[in-house]
PDB file of C-alpha atoms and ligand atoms in Angstrom:
ATOM      1  CA  THR J 497      11.350   0.077  15.165  1.00  0.00           C
ATOM      2  CA  GLY J 498      11.860   3.821  13.731  1.00  0.00           C
ATOM      3  CA  THR J 499      14.308   5.140  16.271  1.00  0.00           C
ATOM      4  CA  ALA J 500      18.013   5.929  14.615  1.00  0.00           C
ATOM      5  CA  PRO J 501      20.345   3.550  15.305  1.00  0.00           C
ATOM      6  CA  LEU J 502      23.025   4.593  17.963  1.00  0.00           C
ATOM      7  CA  LEU J 503      25.541   3.130  16.000  1.00  0.00           C
ATOM      8  CA  ARG J 504      25.366   1.999  12.516  1.00  0.00           C
ATOM      9  CA  VAL J 505      28.206  -0.536  10.881  1.00  0.00           C
ATOM     10  CA  SER J 506      28.000  -1.050   6.928  1.00  0.00           C
ATOM     11  CA  GLY J 507      30.738  -2.424   4.819  1.00  0.00           C
ATOM     12  CA  LEU J 508      33.348  -2.877   7.403  1.00  0.00           C
ATOM     13  CA  GLU J 509      36.160  -4.271   6.010  1.00  0.00           C
ATOM     14  CA  ALA J 510      39.489  -4.624   8.481  1.00  0.00           C
ATOM     15  CA  TRP J 511      42.873  -6.330   8.222  1.00  0.00           C
ATOM     16  CA  TYR J 512      45.761  -7.702  10.083  1.00  0.00           C
ATOM     17  CA  GLY J 513      48.939  -6.945   8.171  1.00  0.00           C
ATOM     18  CA  GLU J 514      48.070  -8.127   4.498  1.00  0.00           C
ATOM     19  CA  SER J 515      45.674 -10.591   5.750  1.00  0.00           C
ATOM     20  CA  HIS J 516      41.930  -9.128   5.075  1.00  0.00           C
ATOM     21  CA  VAL J 517      39.398 -10.469   7.609  1.00  0.00           C
ATOM     22  CA  LEU J 518      36.414  -8.422   7.885  1.00  0.00           C
ATOM     23  CA  HIS J 519      34.815  -8.645   4.854  1.00  0.00           C
ATOM     24  CA  GLY J 520      31.826  -6.313   4.504  1.00  0.00           C
ATOM     25  CA  ILE J 521      30.442  -6.342   7.899  1.00  0.00           C
ATOM     26  CA  ASP J 522      26.802  -4.428   8.399  1.00  0.00           C
ATOM     27  CA  PHE J 523      24.696  -4.288  11.455  1.00  0.00           C
ATOM     28  CA  ASP J 524      23.227  -1.425  13.298  1.00  0.00           C
ATOM     29  CA  VAL J 525      22.339  -0.556  17.251  1.00  0.00           C
ATOM     30  CA  ALA J 526      19.425   1.193  18.757  1.00  0.00           C
ATOM     31  CA  PRO J 527      20.149   3.347  22.060  1.00  0.00           C
ATOM     32  CA  GLY J 528      19.580   0.723  25.210  1.00  0.00           C
ATOM     33  CA  GLU J 529      19.607  -2.027  23.385  1.00  0.00           C
ATOM     34  CA  VAL J 530      21.821  -5.388  23.935  1.00  0.00           C
ATOM     35  CA  VAL J 531      22.703  -7.157  20.618  1.00  0.00           C
ATOM     36  CA  THR J 532      25.959 -10.374  19.835  1.00  0.00           C
ATOM     37  CA  LEU J 533      27.501 -11.312  17.955  1.00  0.00           C
ATOM     38  CA  LEU J 534      27.398 -14.267  17.638  1.00  0.00           C
ATOM     39  CA  GLY J 535      29.801 -17.026  14.730  1.00  0.00           C
ATOM     40  CA  ARG J 536      32.316 -19.426  14.883  1.00  0.00           C
ATOM     41  CA  ASN J 537      35.745 -19.387  15.954  1.00  0.00           C
ATOM     42  CA  GLY J 538      37.982 -16.752  13.911  1.00  0.00           C
ATOM     43  CA  ALA J 539      35.051 -15.259  12.297  1.00  0.00           C
ATOM     44  CA  GLY J 540      35.597 -11.731  12.879  1.00  0.00           C
ATOM     45  CA  LYS J 541      33.831 -11.393  15.703  1.00  0.00           C
ATOM     46  CA  THR J 542      36.772  -9.563  18.110  1.00  0.00           C
ATOM     47  CA  THR J 543      37.731  -7.826  14.928  1.00  0.00           C
ATOM     48  CA  THR J 544      34.401  -6.469  14.819  1.00  0.00           C
ATOM     49  CA  LEU J 545      34.403  -5.305  17.909  1.00  0.00           C
ATOM     50  CA  LYS J 546      38.107  -3.634  17.484  1.00  0.00           C
ATOM     51  CA  SER J 547      37.324  -2.126  14.460  1.00  0.00           C
ATOM     52  CA  ILE J 548      34.643  -0.177  16.062  1.00  0.00           C
ATOM     53  CA  MET J 549      37.264   0.718  18.801  1.00  0.00           C
ATOM     54  CA  GLY J 550      39.724   1.619  15.856  1.00  0.00           C
ATOM     55  CA  VAL J 551      42.231  -0.428  17.838  1.00  0.00           C
ATOM     56  CA  ILE J 552      43.178  -2.659  14.208  1.00  0.00           C
ATOM     57  CA  GLY J 553      45.914  -1.200  11.339  1.00  0.00           C
ATOM     58  CA  LYS J 554      43.754  -0.897   8.185  1.00  0.00           C
ATOM     59  CA  ARG J 555      40.049  -0.483   7.907  1.00  0.00           C
ATOM     60  CA  LYS J 556      37.444   1.225   6.063  1.00  0.00           C
ATOM     61  CA  GLY J 557      33.784   1.580   5.092  1.00  0.00           C
ATOM     62  CA  SER J 558      31.584   2.954   7.792  1.00  0.00           C
ATOM     63  CA  VAL J 559      31.143   3.437  11.278  1.00  0.00           C
ATOM     64  CA  VAL J 560      28.890   5.823  12.374  1.00  0.00           C
ATOM     65  CA  LEU J 561      28.263   7.061  16.041  1.00  0.00           C
ATOM     66  CA  GLU J 562      25.216   9.367  16.633  1.00  0.00           C
ATOM     67  CA  GLY J 563      25.270  10.658  13.175  1.00  0.00           C
ATOM     68  CA  THR J 564      29.658  10.754  13.583  1.00  0.00           C
ATOM     69  CA  GLU J 565      31.572   9.243  11.577  1.00  0.00           C
ATOM     70  CA  THR J 566      34.136   7.200  13.182  1.00  0.00           C
ATOM     71  CA  ILE J 567      36.286   5.414  10.357  1.00  0.00           C
ATOM     72  CA  ALA J 568      39.093   7.415  10.245  1.00  0.00           C
ATOM     73  CA  LEU J 569      39.268   8.461  14.308  1.00  0.00           C
ATOM     74  CA  PRO J 570      42.330   7.103  16.297  1.00  0.00           C
ATOM     75  CA  SER J 571      40.763   5.132  19.254  1.00  0.00           C
ATOM     76  CA  ARG J 572      41.113   8.346  21.632  1.00  0.00           C
ATOM     77  CA  ALA J 573      38.484  10.259  20.048  1.00  0.00           C
ATOM     78  CA  ILE J 574      36.305   7.488  19.489  1.00  0.00           C
ATOM     79  CA  ALA J 575      36.575   6.617  23.338  1.00  0.00           C
ATOM     80  CA  ARG J 576      35.812  10.516  23.838  1.00  0.00           C
ATOM     81  CA  LEU J 577      32.387   9.965  21.604  1.00  0.00           C
ATOM     82  CA  GLY J 578      31.395   7.433  24.500  1.00  0.00           C
ATOM     83  CA  ILE J 579      32.147   4.290  23.304  1.00  0.00           C
ATOM     84  CA  GLY J 580      34.531   1.567  25.829  1.00  0.00           C
ATOM     85  CA  PHE J 581      35.690  -1.661  24.988  1.00  0.00           C
ATOM     86  CA  VAL J 582      36.156  -4.287  27.586  1.00  0.00           C
ATOM     87  CA  PRO J 583      39.180  -7.246  25.694  1.00  0.00           C
ATOM     88  CA  GLU J 584      38.286 -11.165  26.434  1.00  0.00           C
ATOM     89  CA  GLU J 585      41.958 -10.546  28.272  1.00  0.00           C
ATOM     90  CA  ARG J 586      40.316  -8.333  30.641  1.00  0.00           C
ATOM     91  CA  GLY J 587      43.463  -5.773  30.563  1.00  0.00           C
ATOM     92  CA  ILE J 588      43.912  -5.786  34.633  1.00  0.00           C
ATOM     93  CA  TYR J 589      47.339  -5.067  35.825  1.00  0.00           C
ATOM     94  CA  SER J 590      48.610  -7.502  37.737  1.00  0.00           C
ATOM     95  CA  SER J 591      51.274  -5.281  39.681  1.00  0.00           C
ATOM     96  CA  LEU J 592      48.526  -2.453  40.373  1.00  0.00           C
ATOM     97  CA  SER J 593      45.973  -2.636  43.323  1.00  0.00           C
ATOM     98  CA  VAL J 594      42.207  -3.233  42.464  1.00  0.00           C
ATOM     99  CA  GLU J 595      41.311   0.859  43.145  1.00  0.00           C
ATOM    100  CA  GLU J 596      44.846   1.537  40.629  1.00  0.00           C
ATOM    101  CA  ASN J 597      42.856  -0.703  37.878  1.00  0.00           C
ATOM    102  CA  LEU J 598      39.851   1.099  38.481  1.00  0.00           C
ATOM    103  CA  MET J 599      41.496   4.564  38.534  1.00  0.00           C
ATOM    104  CA  LEU J 600      43.479   3.607  34.797  1.00  0.00           C
ATOM    105  CA  PRO J 601      41.973   4.905  31.998  1.00  0.00           C
ATOM    106  CA  PRO J 602      41.030   8.892  32.262  1.00  0.00           C
ATOM    107  CA  GLN J 603      37.122  10.173  32.245  1.00  0.00           C
ATOM    108  CA  VAL J 604      36.843  11.043  28.744  1.00  0.00           C
ATOM    109  CA  ARG J 605      33.625  12.541  28.696  1.00  0.00           C
ATOM    110  CA  PRO J 606      30.434  13.903  31.270  1.00  0.00           C
ATOM    111  CA  GLY J 607      28.668  11.006  32.980  1.00  0.00           C
ATOM    112  CA  GLY J 608      31.246   8.709  34.002  1.00  0.00           C
ATOM    113  CA  LEU J 609      30.379   6.846  36.573  1.00  0.00           C
ATOM    114  CA  SER J 610      31.261   7.694  40.151  1.00  0.00           C
ATOM    115  CA  LEU J 611      33.296   5.023  42.313  1.00  0.00           C
ATOM    116  CA  GLU J 612      30.126   5.067  44.274  1.00  0.00           C
ATOM    117  CA  ALA J 613      27.974   3.716  41.465  1.00  0.00           C
ATOM    118  CA  ILE J 614      30.506   1.518  40.407  1.00  0.00           C
ATOM    119  CA  PHE J 615      30.350  -0.304  43.745  1.00  0.00           C
ATOM    120  CA  THR J 616      26.381  -0.322  43.891  1.00  0.00           C
ATOM    121  CA  LEU J 617      27.112  -2.819  40.752  1.00  0.00           C
ATOM    122  CA  PHE J 618      29.696  -4.579  41.728  1.00  0.00           C
ATOM    123  CA  PRO J 619      29.784  -4.160  45.707  1.00  0.00           C
ATOM    124  CA  ASN J 620      32.663  -7.527  45.340  1.00  0.00           C
ATOM    125  CA  ILE J 621      35.002  -4.674  44.056  1.00  0.00           C
ATOM    126  CA  LYS J 622      34.790  -2.487  46.885  1.00  0.00           C
ATOM    127  CA  GLU J 623      35.636  -4.968  49.216  1.00  0.00           C
ATOM    128  CA  ARG J 624      39.005  -5.674  47.104  1.00  0.00           C
ATOM    129  CA  LEU J 625      40.063  -2.134  46.906  1.00  0.00           C
ATOM    130  CA  LYS J 626      43.945  -2.688  47.880  1.00  0.00           C
ATOM    131  CA  SER J 627      44.022  -6.364  46.715  1.00  0.00           C
ATOM    132  CA  GLN J 628      46.478  -6.615  43.891  1.00  0.00           C
ATOM    133  CA  GLY J 629      44.953  -6.824  40.393  1.00  0.00           C
ATOM    134  CA  THR J 630      46.025 -11.118  40.207  1.00  0.00           C
ATOM    135  CA  LYS J 631      44.316 -11.481  43.735  1.00  0.00           C
ATOM    136  CA  LEU J 632      40.829 -11.255  42.505  1.00  0.00           C
ATOM    137  CA  SER J 633      39.099 -14.428  40.409  1.00  0.00           C
ATOM    138  CA  GLY J 634      38.070 -14.435  37.230  1.00  0.00           C
ATOM    139  CA  GLY J 635      35.304 -12.886  37.842  1.00  0.00           C
ATOM    140  CA  GLU J 636      35.666 -10.523  40.146  1.00  0.00           C
ATOM    141  CA  GLN J 637      38.550  -9.460  36.885  1.00  0.00           C
ATOM    142  CA  GLN J 638      35.709  -9.037  35.056  1.00  0.00           C
ATOM    143  CA  MET J 639      33.341  -6.963  36.612  1.00  0.00           C
ATOM    144  CA  LEU J 640      36.358  -4.730  37.749  1.00  0.00           C
ATOM    145  CA  ALA J 641      37.075  -4.845  33.552  1.00  0.00           C
ATOM    146  CA  ILE J 642      34.245  -3.572  33.038  1.00  0.00           C
ATOM    147  CA  GLY J 643      33.195  -1.529  36.059  1.00  0.00           C
ATOM    148  CA  ARG J 644      36.644   0.444  34.869  1.00  0.00           C
ATOM    149  CA  ILE J 645      35.290   1.511  31.427  1.00  0.00           C
ATOM    150  CA  LEU J 646      32.428   2.580  33.043  1.00  0.00           C
ATOM    151  CA  ARG J 647      34.047   4.855  34.728  1.00  0.00           C
ATOM    152  CA  THR J 648      35.302   6.651  31.871  1.00  0.00           C
ATOM    153  CA  GLY J 649      31.878   7.816  30.445  1.00  0.00           C
ATOM    154  CA  ALA J 650      31.491   5.520  27.439  1.00  0.00           C
ATOM    155  CA  HIS J 651      27.602   5.048  27.027  1.00  0.00           C
ATOM    156  CA  LEU J 652      28.603   2.228  24.037  1.00  0.00           C
ATOM    157  CA  LEU J 653      30.045  -0.764  25.953  1.00  0.00           C
ATOM    158  CA  LEU J 654      32.029  -3.681  23.531  1.00  0.00           C
ATOM    159  CA  LEU J 655      32.315  -6.472  25.438  1.00  0.00           C
ATOM    160  CA  ASP J 656      34.144  -9.225  24.532  1.00  0.00           C
ATOM    161  CA  GLU J 657      33.417 -12.717  25.893  1.00  0.00           C
ATOM    162  CA  PRO J 658      32.908 -11.482  29.072  1.00  0.00           C
ATOM    163  CA  THR J 659      31.250 -14.834  30.079  1.00  0.00           C
ATOM    164  CA  GLU J 660      34.522 -17.451  29.489  1.00  0.00           C
ATOM    165  CA  GLY J 661      35.720 -19.403  31.785  1.00  0.00           C
ATOM    166  CA  LEU J 662      33.830 -18.288  34.646  1.00  0.00           C
ATOM    167  CA  ALA J 663      31.304 -20.648  36.797  1.00  0.00           C
ATOM    168  CA  PRO J 664      28.002 -20.645  35.852  1.00  0.00           C
ATOM    169  CA  VAL J 665      27.304 -18.756  39.474  1.00  0.00           C
ATOM    170  CA  ILE J 666      29.682 -16.155  37.977  1.00  0.00           C
ATOM    171  CA  ILE J 667      28.053 -16.173  34.707  1.00  0.00           C
ATOM    172  CA  GLU J 668      24.726 -15.381  36.256  1.00  0.00           C
ATOM    173  CA  GLN J 669      26.159 -12.509  37.816  1.00  0.00           C
ATOM    174  CA  ILE J 670      27.330 -11.140  34.846  1.00  0.00           C
ATOM    175  CA  GLY J 671      23.884 -11.412  33.241  1.00  0.00           C
ATOM    176  CA  ARG J 672      22.359 -10.032  35.919  1.00  0.00           C
ATOM    177  CA  THR J 673      25.010  -6.579  35.447  1.00  0.00           C
ATOM    178  CA  ILE J 674      24.155  -6.602  31.889  1.00  0.00           C
ATOM    179  CA  ALA J 675      20.410  -6.794  32.345  1.00  0.00           C
ATOM    180  CA  LYS J 676      20.647  -3.913  35.098  1.00  0.00           C
ATOM    181  CA  LEU J 677      23.145  -1.650  32.784  1.00  0.00           C
ATOM    182  CA  LYS J 678      20.293  -1.863  29.986  1.00  0.00           C
ATOM    183  CA  GLN J 679      18.516  -0.378  32.609  1.00  0.00           C
ATOM    184  CA  ASP J 680      20.631   2.089  32.497  1.00  0.00           C
ATOM    185  CA  GLY J 681      20.092   2.834  29.433  1.00  0.00           C
ATOM    186  CA  PHE J 682      23.418   1.570  28.410  1.00  0.00           C
ATOM    187  CA  THR J 683      24.154  -0.110  24.823  1.00  0.00           C
ATOM    188  CA  ILE J 684      25.583  -2.882  24.521  1.00  0.00           C
ATOM    189  CA  ILE J 685      27.345  -4.801  21.911  1.00  0.00           C
ATOM    190  CA  LEU J 686      28.455  -8.433  23.469  1.00  0.00           C
ATOM    191  CA  VAL J 687      30.651 -11.074  21.436  1.00  0.00           C
ATOM    192  CA  GLU J 688      29.647 -14.812  22.898  1.00  0.00           C
ATOM    193  CA  GLN J 689      30.229 -17.986  22.240  1.00  0.00           C
ATOM    194  CA  ASN J 690      27.764 -19.579  24.930  1.00  0.00           C
ATOM    195  CA  PHE J 691      24.495 -18.564  23.458  1.00  0.00           C
ATOM    196  CA  ARG J 692      22.196 -20.111  26.063  1.00  0.00           C
ATOM    197  CA  PHE J 693      24.001 -16.976  27.723  1.00  0.00           C
ATOM    198  CA  ALA J 694      23.436 -14.469  25.245  1.00  0.00           C
ATOM    199  CA  GLN J 695      19.665 -15.565  24.869  1.00  0.00           C
ATOM    200  CA  THR J 696      19.309 -14.513  29.012  1.00  0.00           C
ATOM    201  CA  VAL J 697      20.100 -11.104  27.920  1.00  0.00           C
ATOM    202  CA  ALA J 698      20.353 -10.040  24.336  1.00  0.00           C
ATOM    203  CA  ASP J 699      17.620  -8.261  21.989  1.00  0.00           C
ATOM    204  CA  ARG J 700      18.610  -9.905  18.686  1.00  0.00           C
ATOM    205  CA  HIS J 701      21.663 -11.664  17.898  1.00  0.00           C
ATOM    206  CA  TYR J 702      23.685 -11.035  14.727  1.00  0.00           C
ATOM    207  CA  ILE J 703      25.446 -13.928  12.922  1.00  0.00           C
ATOM    208  CA  VAL J 704      28.762 -13.593  11.823  1.00  0.00           C
ATOM    209  CA  GLU J 705      30.235 -15.931   9.840  1.00  0.00           C
ATOM    210  CA  GLN J 706      33.767 -15.420   7.563  1.00  0.00           C
ATOM    211  CA  GLY J 707      34.009 -11.648   7.713  1.00  0.00           C
ATOM    212  CA  LYS J 708      30.608 -10.796   6.950  1.00  0.00           C
ATOM    213  CA  VAL J 709      27.133 -10.203   9.236  1.00  0.00           C
ATOM    214  CA  ILE J 710      25.263 -13.014   7.310  1.00  0.00           C
ATOM    215  CA  ASP J 711      21.494 -13.225   9.639  1.00  0.00           C
ATOM    216  CA  MET J 712      20.023 -11.539  12.396  1.00  0.00           C
ATOM    217  CA  ILE J 713      17.729 -13.346  14.620  1.00  0.00           C
ATOM    218  CA  PRO J 714      15.374 -11.320  17.288  1.00  0.00           C
ATOM    219  CA  ASN J 715      16.218 -13.050  20.301  1.00  0.00           C
ATOM    220  CA  ALA J 716      12.078 -13.805  20.971  1.00  0.00           C
ATOM    221  CA  GLU J 717      12.519 -16.289  17.928  1.00  0.00           C
ATOM    222  CA  LEU J 718      15.960 -17.544  18.829  1.00  0.00           C
ATOM    223  CA  ASP J 719      14.301 -20.661  19.894  1.00  0.00           C
ATOM    224  CA  ALA J 720      12.602 -21.082  16.866  1.00  0.00           C
ATOM    225  CA  ASN J 721      15.712 -20.836  14.573  1.00  0.00           C
ATOM    226  CA  ILE J 722      17.861 -23.361  17.096  1.00  0.00           C
ATOM    227  CA  ASP J 723      18.680 -25.845  14.473  1.00  0.00           C
ATOM    228  CA  LYS J 724      19.746 -22.608  12.043  1.00  0.00           C
ATOM    229  CA  LEU J 725      21.859 -21.563  14.621  1.00  0.00           C
ATOM    230  CA  HIS J 726      23.499 -24.759  15.207  1.00  0.00           C
ATOM    231  CA  ARG J 727      24.541 -25.236  11.921  1.00  0.00           C
ATOM    232  CA  TYR J 728      26.133 -21.702  11.920  1.00  0.00           C
ATOM    233  CA  LEU J 729      27.688 -22.369  14.861  1.00  0.00           C
ATOM    234  CA  GLY J 730      28.430 -25.702  13.953  1.00  0.00           C
ATOM    235  CA  VAL J 731      27.537 -27.142  17.078  1.00  0.00           C
TER     236      VAL J 731
HETATM  237  P1  ATP I1014      37.803 -15.635  18.579  1.00  0.00           P
HETATM  238  O1  ATP I1014      36.517 -16.740  19.268  1.00  0.00           O
HETATM  239  O2  ATP I1014      38.335 -17.442  17.998  1.00  0.00           O
HETATM  240  O3  ATP I1014      38.174 -15.182  18.695  1.00  0.00           O
HETATM  241  P2  ATP I1014      36.264 -14.056  16.805  1.00  0.00           P
HETATM  242  O4  ATP I1014      35.159 -14.362  15.917  1.00  0.00           O
HETATM  243  O5  ATP I1014      36.354 -13.548  17.448  1.00  0.00           O
HETATM  244  O6  ATP I1014      36.638 -15.520  17.293  1.00  0.00           O
HETATM  245  P3  ATP I1014      38.747 -12.762  15.309  1.00  0.00           P
HETATM  246  O7  ATP I1014      39.210 -12.926  16.443  1.00  0.00           O
HETATM  247  O8  ATP I1014      38.383 -11.676  15.003  1.00  0.00           O
HETATM  248  O9  ATP I1014      37.568 -14.105  15.151  1.00  0.00           O
HETATM  249  O10 ATP I1014      39.777 -13.037  13.881  1.00  0.00           O
HETATM  250  C1  ATP I1014      39.269 -12.737  12.658  1.00  0.00           C
HETATM  251  C2  ATP I1014      40.382 -14.045  12.135  1.00  0.00           C
HETATM  252  O11 ATP I1014      41.557 -12.871  12.116  1.00  0.00           O
HETATM  253  C3  ATP I1014      40.692 -15.089  12.039  1.00  0.00           C
HETATM  254  O12 ATP I1014      41.057 -15.973  10.578  1.00  0.00           O
HETATM  255  C4  ATP I1014      42.088 -14.738  12.724  1.00  0.00           C
HETATM  256  O13 ATP I1014      43.162 -16.063  12.677  1.00  0.00           O
HETATM  257  C5  ATP I1014      42.454 -13.801  12.512  1.00  0.00           C
HETATM  258  N1  ATP I1014      43.559 -12.781  13.544  1.00  0.00           N
HETATM  259  C6  ATP I1014      43.046 -12.315  14.393  1.00  0.00           C
HETATM  260  N2  ATP I1014      43.945 -11.852  15.045  1.00  0.00           N
HETATM  261  C7  ATP I1014      44.931 -11.468  14.405  1.00  0.00           C
HETATM  262  C8  ATP I1014      45.788 -10.975  14.413  1.00  0.00           C
HETATM  263  N3  ATP I1014      46.693 -10.293  15.618  1.00  0.00           N
HETATM  264  N4  ATP I1014      46.880 -11.287  13.641  1.00  0.00           N
HETATM  265  C9  ATP I1014      46.646 -11.781  12.181  1.00  0.00           C
HETATM  266  N5  ATP I1014      45.396 -12.603  12.236  1.00  0.00           N
HETATM  267  C10 ATP I1014      44.945 -12.007  13.173  1.00  0.00           C
END
């Protein structure tokens, strides 16, 4: 497109202890784009998000956000640059109320959404403010986890399987939320198992296999490449 990427990942490698799991991940994301990382279990999608966020022991290569090299920065500094990670486990504290969960992460940069703006995106959260975190449904917990990260001021969101375990009607709601966030200018990297869902929200899809990005499929070409995609995903 000619636009400078918001994020450029090149030659990214990562380890869990002695175990070398990313072997040179390369991809980029334009401002305002939604891209997915698709691939089989264990391919390295979650590890890629964790490496971008700096929450993994050992990593090397290059992760450049808006011109700033982040590979050697601690995760708090990466958060201050505007990257927010919503892990698959969602990280909702059961002993805290919805409101306390929402207020947990500090606002790390200007531009964080106000509570009112978060309630506009997720009306359910407002109704449940005084409830305990665990009293929420899986879908509400996912929305709380996303809402919480928006408070920090993050403008690049890393979402790890937000639809996992959710009913179809809730998945649709998450899809509308992602579309709205895109409309509002957020950039999103989404890890998904459900490529039919991915197809409804994403601009492009990167295929991860054995710790590398092996292909990129523009969303408009996904249907034409469905056999190839099935092969990649083993479905
Ligand atoms: P999934 O959908 O199963 O999460 P994924 O593509 O996200 O798949 P990762 O979770 O990134 O894959 O895992 C990549 C590799 O790293 C796998 O071989 C996995 O077993 C290994 N791995 C993941 N987490 C750890 C950990 N905490 N310690 C050691 N090895 C790990």
